mmCIF file of C-alpha atoms in Angstrom:
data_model
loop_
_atom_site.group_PDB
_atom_site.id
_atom_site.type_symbol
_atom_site.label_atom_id
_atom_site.label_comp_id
_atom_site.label_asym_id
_atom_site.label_seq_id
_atom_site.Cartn_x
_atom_site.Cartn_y
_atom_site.Cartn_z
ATOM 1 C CA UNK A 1 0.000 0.000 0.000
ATOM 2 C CA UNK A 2 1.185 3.355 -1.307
ATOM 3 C CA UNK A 3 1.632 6.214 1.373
ATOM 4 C CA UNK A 4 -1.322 8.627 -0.867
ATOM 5 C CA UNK A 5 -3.318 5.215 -0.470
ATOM 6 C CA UNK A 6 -2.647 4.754 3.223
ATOM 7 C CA UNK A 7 -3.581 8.722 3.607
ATOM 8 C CA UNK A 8 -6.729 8.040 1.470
ATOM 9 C CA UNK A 9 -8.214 4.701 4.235
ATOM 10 C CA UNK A 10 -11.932 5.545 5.244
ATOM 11 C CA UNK A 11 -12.311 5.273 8.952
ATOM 12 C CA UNK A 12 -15.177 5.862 11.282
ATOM 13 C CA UNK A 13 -15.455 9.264 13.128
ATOM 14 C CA UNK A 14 -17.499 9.334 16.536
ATOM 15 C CA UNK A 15 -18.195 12.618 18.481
ATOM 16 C CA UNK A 16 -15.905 10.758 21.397
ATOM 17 C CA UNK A 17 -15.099 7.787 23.073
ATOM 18 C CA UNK A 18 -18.608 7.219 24.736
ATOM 19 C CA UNK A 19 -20.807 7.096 21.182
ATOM 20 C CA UNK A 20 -20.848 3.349 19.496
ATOM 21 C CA UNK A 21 -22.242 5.188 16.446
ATOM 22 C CA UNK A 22 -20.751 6.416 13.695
ATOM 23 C CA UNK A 23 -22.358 9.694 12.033
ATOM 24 C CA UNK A 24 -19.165 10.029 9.212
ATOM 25 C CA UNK A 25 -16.600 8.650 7.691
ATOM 26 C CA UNK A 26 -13.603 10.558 7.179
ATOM 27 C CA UNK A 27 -9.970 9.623 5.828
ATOM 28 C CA UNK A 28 -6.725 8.896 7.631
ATOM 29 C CA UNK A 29 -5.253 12.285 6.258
ATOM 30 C CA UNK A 30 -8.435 14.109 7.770
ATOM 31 C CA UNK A 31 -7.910 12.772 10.966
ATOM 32 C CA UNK A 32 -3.914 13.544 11.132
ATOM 33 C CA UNK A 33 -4.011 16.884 9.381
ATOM 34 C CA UNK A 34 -7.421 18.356 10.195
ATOM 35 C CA UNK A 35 -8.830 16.713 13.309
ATOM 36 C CA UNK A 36 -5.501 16.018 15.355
ATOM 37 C CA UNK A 37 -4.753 20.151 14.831
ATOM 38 C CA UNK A 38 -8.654 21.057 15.843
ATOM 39 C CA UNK A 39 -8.323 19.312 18.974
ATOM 40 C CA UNK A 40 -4.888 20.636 19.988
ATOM 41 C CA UNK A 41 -5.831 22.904 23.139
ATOM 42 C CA UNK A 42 -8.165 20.146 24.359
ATOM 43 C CA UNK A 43 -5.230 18.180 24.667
ATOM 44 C CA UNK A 44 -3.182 20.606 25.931
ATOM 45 C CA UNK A 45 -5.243 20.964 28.545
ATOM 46 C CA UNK A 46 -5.840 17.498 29.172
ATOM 47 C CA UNK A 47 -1.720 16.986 29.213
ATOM 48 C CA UNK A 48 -1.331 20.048 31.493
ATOM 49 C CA UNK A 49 -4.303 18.339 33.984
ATOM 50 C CA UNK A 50 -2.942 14.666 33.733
ATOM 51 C CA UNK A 51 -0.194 15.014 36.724
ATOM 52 C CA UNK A 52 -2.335 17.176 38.971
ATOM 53 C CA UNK A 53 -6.156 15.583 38.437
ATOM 54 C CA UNK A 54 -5.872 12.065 36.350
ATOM 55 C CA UNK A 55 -9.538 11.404 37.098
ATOM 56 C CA UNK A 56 -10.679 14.796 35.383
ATOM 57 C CA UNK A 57 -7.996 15.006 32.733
ATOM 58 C CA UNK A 58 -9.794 11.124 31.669
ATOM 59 C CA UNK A 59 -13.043 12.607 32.119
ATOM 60 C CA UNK A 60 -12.304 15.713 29.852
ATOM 61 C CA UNK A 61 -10.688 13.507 27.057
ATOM 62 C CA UNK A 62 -13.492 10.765 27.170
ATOM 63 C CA UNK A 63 -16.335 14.209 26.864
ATOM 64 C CA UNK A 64 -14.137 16.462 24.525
ATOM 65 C CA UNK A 65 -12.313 14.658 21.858
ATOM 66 C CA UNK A 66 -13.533 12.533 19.218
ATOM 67 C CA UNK A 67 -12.805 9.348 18.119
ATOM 68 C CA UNK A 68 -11.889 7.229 15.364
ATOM 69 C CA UNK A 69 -11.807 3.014 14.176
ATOM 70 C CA UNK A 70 -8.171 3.315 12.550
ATOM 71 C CA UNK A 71 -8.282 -0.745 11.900
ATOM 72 C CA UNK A 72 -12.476 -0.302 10.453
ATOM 73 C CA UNK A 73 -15.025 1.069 9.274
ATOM 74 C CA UNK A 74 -18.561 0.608 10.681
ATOM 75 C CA UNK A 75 -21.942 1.713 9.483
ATOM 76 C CA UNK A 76 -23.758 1.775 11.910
ATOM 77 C CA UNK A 77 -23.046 0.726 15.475
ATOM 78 C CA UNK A 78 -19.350 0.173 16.291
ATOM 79 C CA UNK A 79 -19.138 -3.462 17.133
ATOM 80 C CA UNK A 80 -16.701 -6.518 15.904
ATOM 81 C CA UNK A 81 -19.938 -8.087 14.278
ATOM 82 C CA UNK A 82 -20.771 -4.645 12.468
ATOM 83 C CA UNK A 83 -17.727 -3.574 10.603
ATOM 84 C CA UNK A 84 -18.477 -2.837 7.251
ATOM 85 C CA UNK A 85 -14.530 -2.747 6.333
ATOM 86 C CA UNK A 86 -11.474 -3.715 7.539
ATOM 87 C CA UNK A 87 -8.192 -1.674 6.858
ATOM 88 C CA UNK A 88 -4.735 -3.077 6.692
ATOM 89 C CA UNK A 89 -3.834 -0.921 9.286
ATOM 90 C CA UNK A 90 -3.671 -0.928 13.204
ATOM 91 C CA UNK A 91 -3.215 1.611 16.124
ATOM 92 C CA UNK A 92 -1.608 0.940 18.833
ATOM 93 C CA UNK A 93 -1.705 3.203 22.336
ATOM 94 C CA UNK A 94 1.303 1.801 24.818
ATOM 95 C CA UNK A 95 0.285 3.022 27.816
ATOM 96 C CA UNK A 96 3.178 4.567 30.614
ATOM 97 C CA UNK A 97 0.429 3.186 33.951
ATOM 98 C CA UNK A 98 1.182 -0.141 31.952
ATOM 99 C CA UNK A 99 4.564 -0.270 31.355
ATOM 100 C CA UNK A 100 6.090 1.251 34.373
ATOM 101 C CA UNK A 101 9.391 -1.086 33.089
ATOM 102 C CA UNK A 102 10.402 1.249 30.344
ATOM 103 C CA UNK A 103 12.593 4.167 31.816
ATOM 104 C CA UNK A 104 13.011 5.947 28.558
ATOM 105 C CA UNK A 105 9.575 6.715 26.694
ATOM 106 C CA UNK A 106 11.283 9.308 24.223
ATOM 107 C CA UNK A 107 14.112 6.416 23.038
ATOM 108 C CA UNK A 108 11.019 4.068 22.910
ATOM 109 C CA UNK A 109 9.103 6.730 20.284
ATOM 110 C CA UNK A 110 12.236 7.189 18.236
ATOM 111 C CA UNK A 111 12.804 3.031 17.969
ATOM 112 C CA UNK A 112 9.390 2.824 17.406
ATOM 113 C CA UNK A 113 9.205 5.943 14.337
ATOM 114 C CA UNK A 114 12.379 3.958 12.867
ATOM 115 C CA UNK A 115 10.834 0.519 12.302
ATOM 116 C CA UNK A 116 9.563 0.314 8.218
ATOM 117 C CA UNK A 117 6.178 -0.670 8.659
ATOM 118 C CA UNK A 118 4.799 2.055 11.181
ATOM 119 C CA UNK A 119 3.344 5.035 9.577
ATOM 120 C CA UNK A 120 3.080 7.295 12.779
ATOM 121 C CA UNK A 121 4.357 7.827 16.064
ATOM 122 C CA UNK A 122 3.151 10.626 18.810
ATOM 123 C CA UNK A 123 2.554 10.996 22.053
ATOM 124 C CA UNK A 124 -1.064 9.667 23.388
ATOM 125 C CA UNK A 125 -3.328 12.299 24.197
ATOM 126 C CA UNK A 126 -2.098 12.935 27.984
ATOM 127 C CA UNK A 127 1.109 12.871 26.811
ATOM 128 C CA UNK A 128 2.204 10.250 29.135
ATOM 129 C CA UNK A 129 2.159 7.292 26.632
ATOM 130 C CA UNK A 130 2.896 6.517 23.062
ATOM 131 C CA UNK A 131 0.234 6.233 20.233
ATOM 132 C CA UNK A 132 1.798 4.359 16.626
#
Protein backbone atom coordinates (compact mmCIF):
# COMPACT_ATOMS: atom_id res chain seq x y z
CA UNK A 1 0.00 0.00 0.00
CA UNK A 2 1.18 3.36 -1.31
CA UNK A 3 1.63 6.21 1.37
CA UNK A 4 -1.32 8.63 -0.87
CA UNK A 5 -3.32 5.21 -0.47
CA UNK A 6 -2.65 4.75 3.22
CA UNK A 7 -3.58 8.72 3.61
CA UNK A 8 -6.73 8.04 1.47
CA UNK A 9 -8.21 4.70 4.23
CA UNK A 10 -11.93 5.54 5.24
CA UNK A 11 -12.31 5.27 8.95
CA UNK A 12 -15.18 5.86 11.28
CA UNK A 13 -15.45 9.26 13.13
CA UNK A 14 -17.50 9.33 16.54
CA UNK A 15 -18.19 12.62 18.48
CA UNK A 16 -15.90 10.76 21.40
CA UNK A 17 -15.10 7.79 23.07
CA UNK A 18 -18.61 7.22 24.74
CA UNK A 19 -20.81 7.10 21.18
CA UNK A 20 -20.85 3.35 19.50
CA UNK A 21 -22.24 5.19 16.45
CA UNK A 22 -20.75 6.42 13.70
CA UNK A 23 -22.36 9.69 12.03
CA UNK A 24 -19.17 10.03 9.21
CA UNK A 25 -16.60 8.65 7.69
CA UNK A 26 -13.60 10.56 7.18
CA UNK A 27 -9.97 9.62 5.83
CA UNK A 28 -6.73 8.90 7.63
CA UNK A 29 -5.25 12.28 6.26
CA UNK A 30 -8.44 14.11 7.77
CA UNK A 31 -7.91 12.77 10.97
CA UNK A 32 -3.91 13.54 11.13
CA UNK A 33 -4.01 16.88 9.38
CA UNK A 34 -7.42 18.36 10.20
CA UNK A 35 -8.83 16.71 13.31
CA UNK A 36 -5.50 16.02 15.36
CA UNK A 37 -4.75 20.15 14.83
CA UNK A 38 -8.65 21.06 15.84
CA UNK A 39 -8.32 19.31 18.97
CA UNK A 40 -4.89 20.64 19.99
CA UNK A 41 -5.83 22.90 23.14
CA UNK A 42 -8.17 20.15 24.36
CA UNK A 43 -5.23 18.18 24.67
CA UNK A 44 -3.18 20.61 25.93
CA UNK A 45 -5.24 20.96 28.54
CA UNK A 46 -5.84 17.50 29.17
CA UNK A 47 -1.72 16.99 29.21
CA UNK A 48 -1.33 20.05 31.49
CA UNK A 49 -4.30 18.34 33.98
CA UNK A 50 -2.94 14.67 33.73
CA UNK A 51 -0.19 15.01 36.72
CA UNK A 52 -2.34 17.18 38.97
CA UNK A 53 -6.16 15.58 38.44
CA UNK A 54 -5.87 12.07 36.35
CA UNK A 55 -9.54 11.40 37.10
CA UNK A 56 -10.68 14.80 35.38
CA UNK A 57 -8.00 15.01 32.73
CA UNK A 58 -9.79 11.12 31.67
CA UNK A 59 -13.04 12.61 32.12
CA UNK A 60 -12.30 15.71 29.85
CA UNK A 61 -10.69 13.51 27.06
CA UNK A 62 -13.49 10.77 27.17
CA UNK A 63 -16.34 14.21 26.86
CA UNK A 64 -14.14 16.46 24.53
CA UNK A 65 -12.31 14.66 21.86
CA UNK A 66 -13.53 12.53 19.22
CA UNK A 67 -12.80 9.35 18.12
CA UNK A 68 -11.89 7.23 15.36
CA UNK A 69 -11.81 3.01 14.18
CA UNK A 70 -8.17 3.31 12.55
CA UNK A 71 -8.28 -0.75 11.90
CA UNK A 72 -12.48 -0.30 10.45
CA UNK A 73 -15.03 1.07 9.27
CA UNK A 74 -18.56 0.61 10.68
CA UNK A 75 -21.94 1.71 9.48
CA UNK A 76 -23.76 1.77 11.91
CA UNK A 77 -23.05 0.73 15.48
CA UNK A 78 -19.35 0.17 16.29
CA UNK A 79 -19.14 -3.46 17.13
CA UNK A 80 -16.70 -6.52 15.90
CA UNK A 81 -19.94 -8.09 14.28
CA UNK A 82 -20.77 -4.64 12.47
CA UNK A 83 -17.73 -3.57 10.60
CA UNK A 84 -18.48 -2.84 7.25
CA UNK A 85 -14.53 -2.75 6.33
CA UNK A 86 -11.47 -3.71 7.54
CA UNK A 87 -8.19 -1.67 6.86
CA UNK A 88 -4.74 -3.08 6.69
CA UNK A 89 -3.83 -0.92 9.29
CA UNK A 90 -3.67 -0.93 13.20
CA UNK A 91 -3.21 1.61 16.12
CA UNK A 92 -1.61 0.94 18.83
CA UNK A 93 -1.71 3.20 22.34
CA UNK A 94 1.30 1.80 24.82
CA UNK A 95 0.28 3.02 27.82
CA UNK A 96 3.18 4.57 30.61
CA UNK A 97 0.43 3.19 33.95
CA UNK A 98 1.18 -0.14 31.95
CA UNK A 99 4.56 -0.27 31.36
CA UNK A 100 6.09 1.25 34.37
CA UNK A 101 9.39 -1.09 33.09
CA UNK A 102 10.40 1.25 30.34
CA UNK A 103 12.59 4.17 31.82
CA UNK A 104 13.01 5.95 28.56
CA UNK A 105 9.57 6.72 26.69
CA UNK A 106 11.28 9.31 24.22
CA UNK A 107 14.11 6.42 23.04
CA UNK A 108 11.02 4.07 22.91
CA UNK A 109 9.10 6.73 20.28
CA UNK A 110 12.24 7.19 18.24
CA UNK A 111 12.80 3.03 17.97
CA UNK A 112 9.39 2.82 17.41
CA UNK A 113 9.21 5.94 14.34
CA UNK A 114 12.38 3.96 12.87
CA UNK A 115 10.83 0.52 12.30
CA UNK A 116 9.56 0.31 8.22
CA UNK A 117 6.18 -0.67 8.66
CA UNK A 118 4.80 2.06 11.18
CA UNK A 119 3.34 5.04 9.58
CA UNK A 120 3.08 7.29 12.78
CA UNK A 121 4.36 7.83 16.06
CA UNK A 122 3.15 10.63 18.81
CA UNK A 123 2.55 11.00 22.05
CA UNK A 124 -1.06 9.67 23.39
CA UNK A 125 -3.33 12.30 24.20
CA UNK A 126 -2.10 12.93 27.98
CA UNK A 127 1.11 12.87 26.81
CA UNK A 128 2.20 10.25 29.13
CA UNK A 129 2.16 7.29 26.63
CA UNK A 130 2.90 6.52 23.06
CA UNK A 131 0.23 6.23 20.23
CA UNK A 132 1.80 4.36 16.63
Amino acid sequence: MTTKELLQTKISYYSNIKYNTSYKQITLYDWISKYSMKNKTNIDKIRELYDTNKNLAKQMKADNLPAVTITGVFESYRRVDLVSKINPIIAIDIDRDDNIHIKDWEELKRTIAKLPYVFLTSYSCSGKGIYC
